[in-house]
CSV table of C-alpha atoms in Angstrom, one decimal:
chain,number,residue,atom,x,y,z
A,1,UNK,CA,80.4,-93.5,-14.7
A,2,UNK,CA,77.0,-94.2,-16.4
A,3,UNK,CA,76.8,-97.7,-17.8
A,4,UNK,CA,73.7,-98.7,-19.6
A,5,UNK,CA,71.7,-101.6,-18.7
A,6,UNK,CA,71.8,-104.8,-20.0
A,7,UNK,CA,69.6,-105.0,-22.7
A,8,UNK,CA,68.3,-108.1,-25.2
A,9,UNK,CA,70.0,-108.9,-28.6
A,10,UNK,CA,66.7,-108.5,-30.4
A,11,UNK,CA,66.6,-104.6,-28.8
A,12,UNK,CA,67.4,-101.8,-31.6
A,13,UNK,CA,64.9,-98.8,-30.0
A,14,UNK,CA,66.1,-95.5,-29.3
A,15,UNK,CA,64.8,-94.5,-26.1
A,16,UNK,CA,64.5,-91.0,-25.6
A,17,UNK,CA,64.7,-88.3,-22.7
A,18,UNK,CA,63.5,-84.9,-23.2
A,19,UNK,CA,65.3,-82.3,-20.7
A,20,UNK,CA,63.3,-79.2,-20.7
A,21,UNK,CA,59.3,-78.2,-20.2
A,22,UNK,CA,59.0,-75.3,-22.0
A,23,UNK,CA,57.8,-74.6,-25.5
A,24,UNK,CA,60.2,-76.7,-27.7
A,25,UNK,CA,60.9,-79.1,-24.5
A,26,UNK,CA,56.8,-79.8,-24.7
A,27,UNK,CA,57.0,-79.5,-28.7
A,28,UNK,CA,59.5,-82.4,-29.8
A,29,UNK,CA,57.8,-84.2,-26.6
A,30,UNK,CA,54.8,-84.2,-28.6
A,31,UNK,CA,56.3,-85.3,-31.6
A,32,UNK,CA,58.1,-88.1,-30.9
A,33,UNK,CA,56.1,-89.4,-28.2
A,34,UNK,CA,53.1,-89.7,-30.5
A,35,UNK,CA,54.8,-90.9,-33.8
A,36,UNK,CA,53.7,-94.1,-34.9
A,37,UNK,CA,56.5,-96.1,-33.3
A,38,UNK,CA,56.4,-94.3,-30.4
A,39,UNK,CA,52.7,-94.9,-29.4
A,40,UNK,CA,53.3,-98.7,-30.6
A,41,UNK,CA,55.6,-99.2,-27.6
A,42,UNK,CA,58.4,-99.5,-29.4
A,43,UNK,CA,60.4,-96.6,-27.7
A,44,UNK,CA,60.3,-94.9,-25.0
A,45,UNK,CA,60.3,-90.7,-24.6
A,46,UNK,CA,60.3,-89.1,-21.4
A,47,UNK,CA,59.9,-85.6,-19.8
A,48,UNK,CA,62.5,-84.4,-17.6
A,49,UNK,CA,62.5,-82.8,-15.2
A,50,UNK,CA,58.9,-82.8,-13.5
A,51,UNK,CA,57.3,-80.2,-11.5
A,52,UNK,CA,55.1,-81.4,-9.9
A,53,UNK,CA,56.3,-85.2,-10.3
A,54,UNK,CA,53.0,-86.7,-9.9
A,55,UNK,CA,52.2,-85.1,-13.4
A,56,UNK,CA,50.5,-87.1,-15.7
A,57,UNK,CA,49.4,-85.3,-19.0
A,58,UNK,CA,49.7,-82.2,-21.3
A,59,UNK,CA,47.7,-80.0,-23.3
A,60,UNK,CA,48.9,-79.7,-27.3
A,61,UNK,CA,46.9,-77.1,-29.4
A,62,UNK,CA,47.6,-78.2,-33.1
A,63,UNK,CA,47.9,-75.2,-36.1
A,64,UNK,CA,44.4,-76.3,-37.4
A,65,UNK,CA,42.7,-75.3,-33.4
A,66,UNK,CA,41.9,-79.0,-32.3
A,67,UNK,CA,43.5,-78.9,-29.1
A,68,UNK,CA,43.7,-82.4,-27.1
A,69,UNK,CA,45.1,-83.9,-24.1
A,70,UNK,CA,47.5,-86.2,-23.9
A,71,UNK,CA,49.5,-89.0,-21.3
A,72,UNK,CA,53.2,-87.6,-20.0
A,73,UNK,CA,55.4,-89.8,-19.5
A,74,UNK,CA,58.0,-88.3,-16.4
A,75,UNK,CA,61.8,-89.7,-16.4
A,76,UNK,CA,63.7,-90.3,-13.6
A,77,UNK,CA,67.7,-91.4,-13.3
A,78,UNK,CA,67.6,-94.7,-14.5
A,79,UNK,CA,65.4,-93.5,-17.5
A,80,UNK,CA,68.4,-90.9,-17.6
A,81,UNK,CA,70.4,-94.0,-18.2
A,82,UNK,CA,68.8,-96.0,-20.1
A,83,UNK,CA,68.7,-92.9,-22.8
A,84,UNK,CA,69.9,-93.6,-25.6
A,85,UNK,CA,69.0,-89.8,-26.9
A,86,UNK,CA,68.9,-87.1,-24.7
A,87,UNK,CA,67.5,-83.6,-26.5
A,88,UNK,CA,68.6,-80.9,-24.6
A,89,UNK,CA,65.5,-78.0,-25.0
A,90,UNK,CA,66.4,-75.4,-22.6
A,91,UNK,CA,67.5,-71.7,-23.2
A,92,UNK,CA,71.2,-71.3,-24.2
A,93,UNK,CA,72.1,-70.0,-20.7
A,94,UNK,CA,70.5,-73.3,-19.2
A,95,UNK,CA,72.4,-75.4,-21.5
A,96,UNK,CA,75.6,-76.1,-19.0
A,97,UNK,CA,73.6,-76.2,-16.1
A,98,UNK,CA,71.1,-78.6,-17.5
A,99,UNK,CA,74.1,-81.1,-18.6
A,100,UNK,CA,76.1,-80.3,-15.3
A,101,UNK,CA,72.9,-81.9,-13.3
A,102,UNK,CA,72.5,-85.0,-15.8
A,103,UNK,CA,75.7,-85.8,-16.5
A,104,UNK,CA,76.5,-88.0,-14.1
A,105,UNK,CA,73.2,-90.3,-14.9
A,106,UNK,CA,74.0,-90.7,-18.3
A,107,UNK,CA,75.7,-93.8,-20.4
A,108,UNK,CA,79.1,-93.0,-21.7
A,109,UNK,CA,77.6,-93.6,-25.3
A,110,UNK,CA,74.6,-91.5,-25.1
A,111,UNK,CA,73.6,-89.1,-28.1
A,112,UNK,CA,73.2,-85.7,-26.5
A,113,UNK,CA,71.5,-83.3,-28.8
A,114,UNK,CA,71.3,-79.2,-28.4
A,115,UNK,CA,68.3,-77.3,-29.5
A,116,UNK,CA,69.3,-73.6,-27.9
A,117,UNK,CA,69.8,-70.3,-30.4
A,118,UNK,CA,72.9,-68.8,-30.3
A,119,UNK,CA,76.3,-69.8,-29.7
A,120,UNK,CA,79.3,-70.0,-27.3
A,121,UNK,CA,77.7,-72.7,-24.7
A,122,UNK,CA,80.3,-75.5,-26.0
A,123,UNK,CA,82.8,-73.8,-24.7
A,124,UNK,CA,81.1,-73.7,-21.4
A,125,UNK,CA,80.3,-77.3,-20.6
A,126,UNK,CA,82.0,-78.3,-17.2
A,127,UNK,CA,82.6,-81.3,-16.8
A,128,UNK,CA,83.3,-81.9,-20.1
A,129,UNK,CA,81.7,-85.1,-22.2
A,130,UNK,CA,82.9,-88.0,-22.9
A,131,UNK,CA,84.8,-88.8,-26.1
A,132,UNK,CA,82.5,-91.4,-26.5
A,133,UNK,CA,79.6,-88.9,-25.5
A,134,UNK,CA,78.5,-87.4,-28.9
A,135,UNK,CA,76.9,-84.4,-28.9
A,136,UNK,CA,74.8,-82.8,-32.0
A,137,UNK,CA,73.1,-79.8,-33.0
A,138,UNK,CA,69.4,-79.6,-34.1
A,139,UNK,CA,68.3,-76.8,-35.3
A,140,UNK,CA,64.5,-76.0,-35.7
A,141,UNK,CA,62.6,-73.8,-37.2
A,142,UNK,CA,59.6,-74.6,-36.3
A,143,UNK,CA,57.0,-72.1,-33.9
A,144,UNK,CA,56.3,-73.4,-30.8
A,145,UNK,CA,54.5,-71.1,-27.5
A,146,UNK,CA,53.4,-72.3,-24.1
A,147,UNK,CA,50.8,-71.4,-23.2
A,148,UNK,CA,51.4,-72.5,-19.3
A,149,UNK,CA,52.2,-75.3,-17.6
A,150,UNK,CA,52.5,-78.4,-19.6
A,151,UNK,CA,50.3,-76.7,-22.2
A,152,UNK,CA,51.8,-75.8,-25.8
A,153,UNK,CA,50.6,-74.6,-28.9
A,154,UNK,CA,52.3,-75.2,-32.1
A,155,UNK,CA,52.6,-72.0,-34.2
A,156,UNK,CA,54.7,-72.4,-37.5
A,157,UNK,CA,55.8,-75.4,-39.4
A,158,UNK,CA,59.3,-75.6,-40.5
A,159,UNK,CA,62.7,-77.9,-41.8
A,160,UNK,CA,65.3,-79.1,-39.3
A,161,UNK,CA,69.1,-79.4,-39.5
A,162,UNK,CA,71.2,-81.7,-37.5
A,163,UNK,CA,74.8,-82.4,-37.3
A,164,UNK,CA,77.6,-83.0,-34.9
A,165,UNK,CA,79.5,-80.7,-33.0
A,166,UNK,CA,82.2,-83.0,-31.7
A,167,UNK,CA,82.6,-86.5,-31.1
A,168,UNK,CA,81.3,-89.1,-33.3
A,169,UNK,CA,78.7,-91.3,-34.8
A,170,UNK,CA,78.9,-94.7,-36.5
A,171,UNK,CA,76.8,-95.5,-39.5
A,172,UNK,CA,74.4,-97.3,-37.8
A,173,UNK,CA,73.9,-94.9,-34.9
A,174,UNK,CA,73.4,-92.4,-37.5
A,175,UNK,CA,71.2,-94.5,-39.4
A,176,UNK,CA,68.9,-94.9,-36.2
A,177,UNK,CA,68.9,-91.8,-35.0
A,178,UNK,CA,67.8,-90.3,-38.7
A,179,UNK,CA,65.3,-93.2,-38.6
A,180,UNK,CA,63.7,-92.6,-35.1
A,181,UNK,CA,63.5,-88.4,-35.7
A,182,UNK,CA,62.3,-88.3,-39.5
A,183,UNK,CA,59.2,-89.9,-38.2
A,184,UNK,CA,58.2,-87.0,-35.8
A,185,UNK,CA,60.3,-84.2,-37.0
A,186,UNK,CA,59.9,-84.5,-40.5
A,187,UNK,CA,61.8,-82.4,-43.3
A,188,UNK,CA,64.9,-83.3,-40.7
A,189,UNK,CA,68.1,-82.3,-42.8
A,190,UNK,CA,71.5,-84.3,-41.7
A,191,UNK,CA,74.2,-81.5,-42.4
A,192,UNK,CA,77.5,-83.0,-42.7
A,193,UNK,CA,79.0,-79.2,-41.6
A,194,UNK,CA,76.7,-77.8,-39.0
A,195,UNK,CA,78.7,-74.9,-38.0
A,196,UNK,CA,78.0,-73.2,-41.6
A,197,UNK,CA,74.0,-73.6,-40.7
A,198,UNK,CA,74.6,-72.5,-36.8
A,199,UNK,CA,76.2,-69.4,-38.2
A,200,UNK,CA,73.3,-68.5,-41.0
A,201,UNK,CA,70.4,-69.1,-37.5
A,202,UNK,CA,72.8,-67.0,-35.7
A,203,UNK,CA,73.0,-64.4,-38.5
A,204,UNK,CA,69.1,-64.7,-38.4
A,205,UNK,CA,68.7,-64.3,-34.8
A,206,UNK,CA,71.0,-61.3,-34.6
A,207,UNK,CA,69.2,-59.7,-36.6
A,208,UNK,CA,65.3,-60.7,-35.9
A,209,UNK,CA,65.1,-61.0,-31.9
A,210,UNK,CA,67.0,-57.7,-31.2
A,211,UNK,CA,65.1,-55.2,-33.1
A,212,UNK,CA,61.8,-56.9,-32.7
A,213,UNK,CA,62.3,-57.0,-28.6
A,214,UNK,CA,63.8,-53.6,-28.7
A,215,UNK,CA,60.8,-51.9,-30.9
A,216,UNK,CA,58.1,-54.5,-29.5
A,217,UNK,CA,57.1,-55.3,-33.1
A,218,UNK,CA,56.3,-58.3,-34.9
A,219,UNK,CA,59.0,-60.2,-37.3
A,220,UNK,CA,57.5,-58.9,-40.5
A,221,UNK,CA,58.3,-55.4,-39.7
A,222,UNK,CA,62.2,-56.0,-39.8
A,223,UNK,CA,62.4,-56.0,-43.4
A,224,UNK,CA,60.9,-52.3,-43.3
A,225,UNK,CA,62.9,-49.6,-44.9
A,226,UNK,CA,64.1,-48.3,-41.2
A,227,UNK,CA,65.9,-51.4,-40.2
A,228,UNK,CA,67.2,-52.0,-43.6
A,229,UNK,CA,70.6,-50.3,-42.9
A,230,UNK,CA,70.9,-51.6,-39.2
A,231,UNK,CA,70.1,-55.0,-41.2
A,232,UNK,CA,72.9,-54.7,-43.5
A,233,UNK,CA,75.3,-53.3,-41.2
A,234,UNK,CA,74.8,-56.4,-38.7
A,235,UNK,CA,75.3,-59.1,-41.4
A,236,UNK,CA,78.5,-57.4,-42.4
A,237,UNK,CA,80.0,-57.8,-38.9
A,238,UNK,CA,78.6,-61.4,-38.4
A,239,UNK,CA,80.4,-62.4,-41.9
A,240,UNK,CA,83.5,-60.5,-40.3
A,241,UNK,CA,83.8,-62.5,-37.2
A,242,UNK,CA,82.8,-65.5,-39.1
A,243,UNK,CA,85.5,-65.5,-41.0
A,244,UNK,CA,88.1,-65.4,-38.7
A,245,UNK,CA,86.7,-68.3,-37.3
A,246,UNK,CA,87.0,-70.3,-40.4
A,247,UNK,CA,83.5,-69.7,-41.3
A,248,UNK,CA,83.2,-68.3,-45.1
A,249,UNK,CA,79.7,-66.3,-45.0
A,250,UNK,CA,78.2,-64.2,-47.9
A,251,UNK,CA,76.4,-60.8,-47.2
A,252,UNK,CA,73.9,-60.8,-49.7
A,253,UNK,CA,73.2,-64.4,-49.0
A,254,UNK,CA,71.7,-63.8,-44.8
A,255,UNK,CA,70.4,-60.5,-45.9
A,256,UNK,CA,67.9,-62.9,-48.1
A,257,UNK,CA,67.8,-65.6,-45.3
A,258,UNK,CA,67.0,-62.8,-42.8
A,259,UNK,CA,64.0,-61.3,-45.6
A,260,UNK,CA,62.5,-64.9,-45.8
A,261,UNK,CA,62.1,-65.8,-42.7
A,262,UNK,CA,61.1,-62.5,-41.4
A,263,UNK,CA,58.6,-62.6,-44.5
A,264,UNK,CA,57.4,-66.2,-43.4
A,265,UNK,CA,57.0,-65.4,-40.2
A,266,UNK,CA,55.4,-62.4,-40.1
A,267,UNK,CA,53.0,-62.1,-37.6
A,268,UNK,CA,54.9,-64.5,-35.4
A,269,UNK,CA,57.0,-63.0,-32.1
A,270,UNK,CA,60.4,-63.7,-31.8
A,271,UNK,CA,61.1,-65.6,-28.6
A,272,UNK,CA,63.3,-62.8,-27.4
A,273,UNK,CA,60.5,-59.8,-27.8
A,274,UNK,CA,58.2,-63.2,-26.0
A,275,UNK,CA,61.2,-63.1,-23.0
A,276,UNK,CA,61.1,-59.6,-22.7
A,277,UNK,CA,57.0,-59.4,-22.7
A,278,UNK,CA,57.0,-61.6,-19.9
A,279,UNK,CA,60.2,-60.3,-18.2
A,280,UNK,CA,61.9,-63.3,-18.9
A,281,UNK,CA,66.6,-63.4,-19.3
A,282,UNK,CA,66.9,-63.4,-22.8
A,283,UNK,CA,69.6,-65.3,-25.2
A,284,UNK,CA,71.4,-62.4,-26.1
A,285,UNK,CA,74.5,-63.0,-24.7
A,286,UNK,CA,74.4,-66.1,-26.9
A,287,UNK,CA,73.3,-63.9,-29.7
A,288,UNK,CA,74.6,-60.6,-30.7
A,289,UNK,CA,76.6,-60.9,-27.2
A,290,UNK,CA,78.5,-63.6,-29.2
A,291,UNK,CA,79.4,-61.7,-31.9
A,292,UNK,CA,80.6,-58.8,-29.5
A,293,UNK,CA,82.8,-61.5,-27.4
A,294,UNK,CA,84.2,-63.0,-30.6
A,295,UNK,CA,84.8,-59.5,-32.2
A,296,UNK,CA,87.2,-58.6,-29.2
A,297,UNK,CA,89.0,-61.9,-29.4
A,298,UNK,CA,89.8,-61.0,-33.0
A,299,UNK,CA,89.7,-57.1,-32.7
A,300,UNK,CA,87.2,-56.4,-34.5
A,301,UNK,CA,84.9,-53.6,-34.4
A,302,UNK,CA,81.2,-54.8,-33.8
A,303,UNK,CA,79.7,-51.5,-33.5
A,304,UNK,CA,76.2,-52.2,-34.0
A,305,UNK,CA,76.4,-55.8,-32.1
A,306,UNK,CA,77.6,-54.1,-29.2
A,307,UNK,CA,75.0,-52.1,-29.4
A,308,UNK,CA,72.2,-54.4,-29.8
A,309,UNK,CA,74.0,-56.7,-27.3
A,310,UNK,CA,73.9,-54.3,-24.8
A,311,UNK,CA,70.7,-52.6,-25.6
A,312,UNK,CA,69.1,-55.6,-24.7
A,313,UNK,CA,70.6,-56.5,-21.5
A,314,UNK,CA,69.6,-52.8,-20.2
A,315,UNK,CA,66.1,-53.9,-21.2
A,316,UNK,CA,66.6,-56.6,-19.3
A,317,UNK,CA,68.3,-54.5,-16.2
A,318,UNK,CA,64.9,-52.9,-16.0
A,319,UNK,CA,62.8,-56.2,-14.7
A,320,UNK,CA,65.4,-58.9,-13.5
A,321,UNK,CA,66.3,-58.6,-9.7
């Protein structure tokens, strides 16, 4: 068991660890280390893990070009502890791994916050958390691309949502958390039902990162007339599943979520055509492999999921040992 330290009356910071180096890991870093409060001392944010430990900054390149160094602050277990947020920004098959090796390090009231696309890893956290242990979803859309080590650039701007996926949050928790992320995040959302905006990134991820991976193309080219139909036909099996998960879903609704943001981020790469570039594991077992599991839970047919799903992982098949 993780108990926090003793800590003065007058204390009400949040201190933050960061678990993950890679693009969003280095991105909310960035954020919340250097917002105002932050860089005042008044909390603390932290990278973990480190690799090399001895580490001591990172590169940012902002969307205007100015690209600057900056000090990196490296956790270690008692910081682990001493969290009173830990954001979770590794890929959705790291996700269980990456609590599995903190767990044990962390208070029995820690925040834990999720950042991965896709969905399905809740099921798969062993040990389990805490009752007292809340955990949380935030949901970015904001562009983010590492460049290499401990070097990011920030692509695309973009809202955030946040909500809880089980446990729960007093007022004042809630109040401090908003508090501390609003100033780094910005246009942070609180969304009382999370799962309804999980599903509509899902939806958009199902669609966008398949066909731009499998075709090598940028985002702007899935709202093209030949992916208009595969478009449609995916959406209608997402609101399917969705539905007999309690989650009430309208076609035409993600068919215009899935235009705008494909539309808004047009010349951007989807981080699963950037995983199969660099012959990295994809999330699409977390993606349309979701919808497939789901659809044979229910008995469904995910036809074009399936597809996708499995597409993908022969892709895959071709570079991974």
């Amino acid at each position: 068991m993780a108990l926090r330290p003793l800590l003065s009356a007058k204390r009400h910071k949040m201190n933050t660890v960061i678990v993950g180096q890679g693009a969003i890991g280095l991105l909310c870093y960035h954020r919340l280390s250097q917002a105002e409060n932050n860089k005042q001392g008044d909390d603390l944010v932290s990278l973990w893990p480190s690799t090399p430990a001895t580490r001591i900054d990172y590169s940012f390149n902002e969307m205007n070009g100015v690209t600057k160094r900056f000090p990196l602050t490296i956790a270690d277990k008692p910081s682990l502890t001493c969290a009173d947020v830990i954001i979770v920004c590794v890929k959705s098959y790291q996700a269980t791994d990456a609590l599995k090796t903190i767990h044990q390090f962390i208070a029995d009231d820690a925040i834990i916050i999720l950042t991965h696309n896709g969905l399905g890893t809740l099921e798969e956290i062993n040990p389990p958390l805490k009752p007292s242990q809340c955990l949380l979803a935030l949901l970015l859309t904001q562009g983010a691309k590492k460049i290499a080590p401990y070097h990011v650039e920030h692509t695309g701007m973009g809202h955030s949502d946040l909500g809880i996926i089980s446990g729960k949050l007093s007022a004042i928790k809630q109040k401090q958390l908003l508090a501390c992320l609003n100033k780094s995040l910005k246009q942070l959302n609180w969304q009382e039902n999370i799962q309804q905006a999980q599903w509509k990134k899902l939806a958009i991820n199902c669609v966008i990162n398949p066909i731009s991976a499998l075709n090598n193309t940028e985002n702007g080219q899935i709202n093209q007339k030949p992916y208009q139909e595969m478009t449609k036909d995916i959406i209608s099996e997402i609101v399917a599943v969705a539905a007999k998960e309690g989650v009430t879903l309208k076609v035409s609704l993600l068919r215009q979520l899935v235009y705008n943001v494909a539309e808004s981020t047009a010349k951007n790469t989807s981080s699963m055509r950037a995983d199969v570039l660099n012959q990295r594991r994809t999330e699409i077992d977390y993606i349309n492999g979701y919808i497939h599991r789901l659809g044979e839970k229910h008995q469904l047919t995910t036809t074009i999921n399936t597809q996708l799903w499995l597409a993908v992982k022969a892709l895959e098949n071709k570079y991974l040992p």
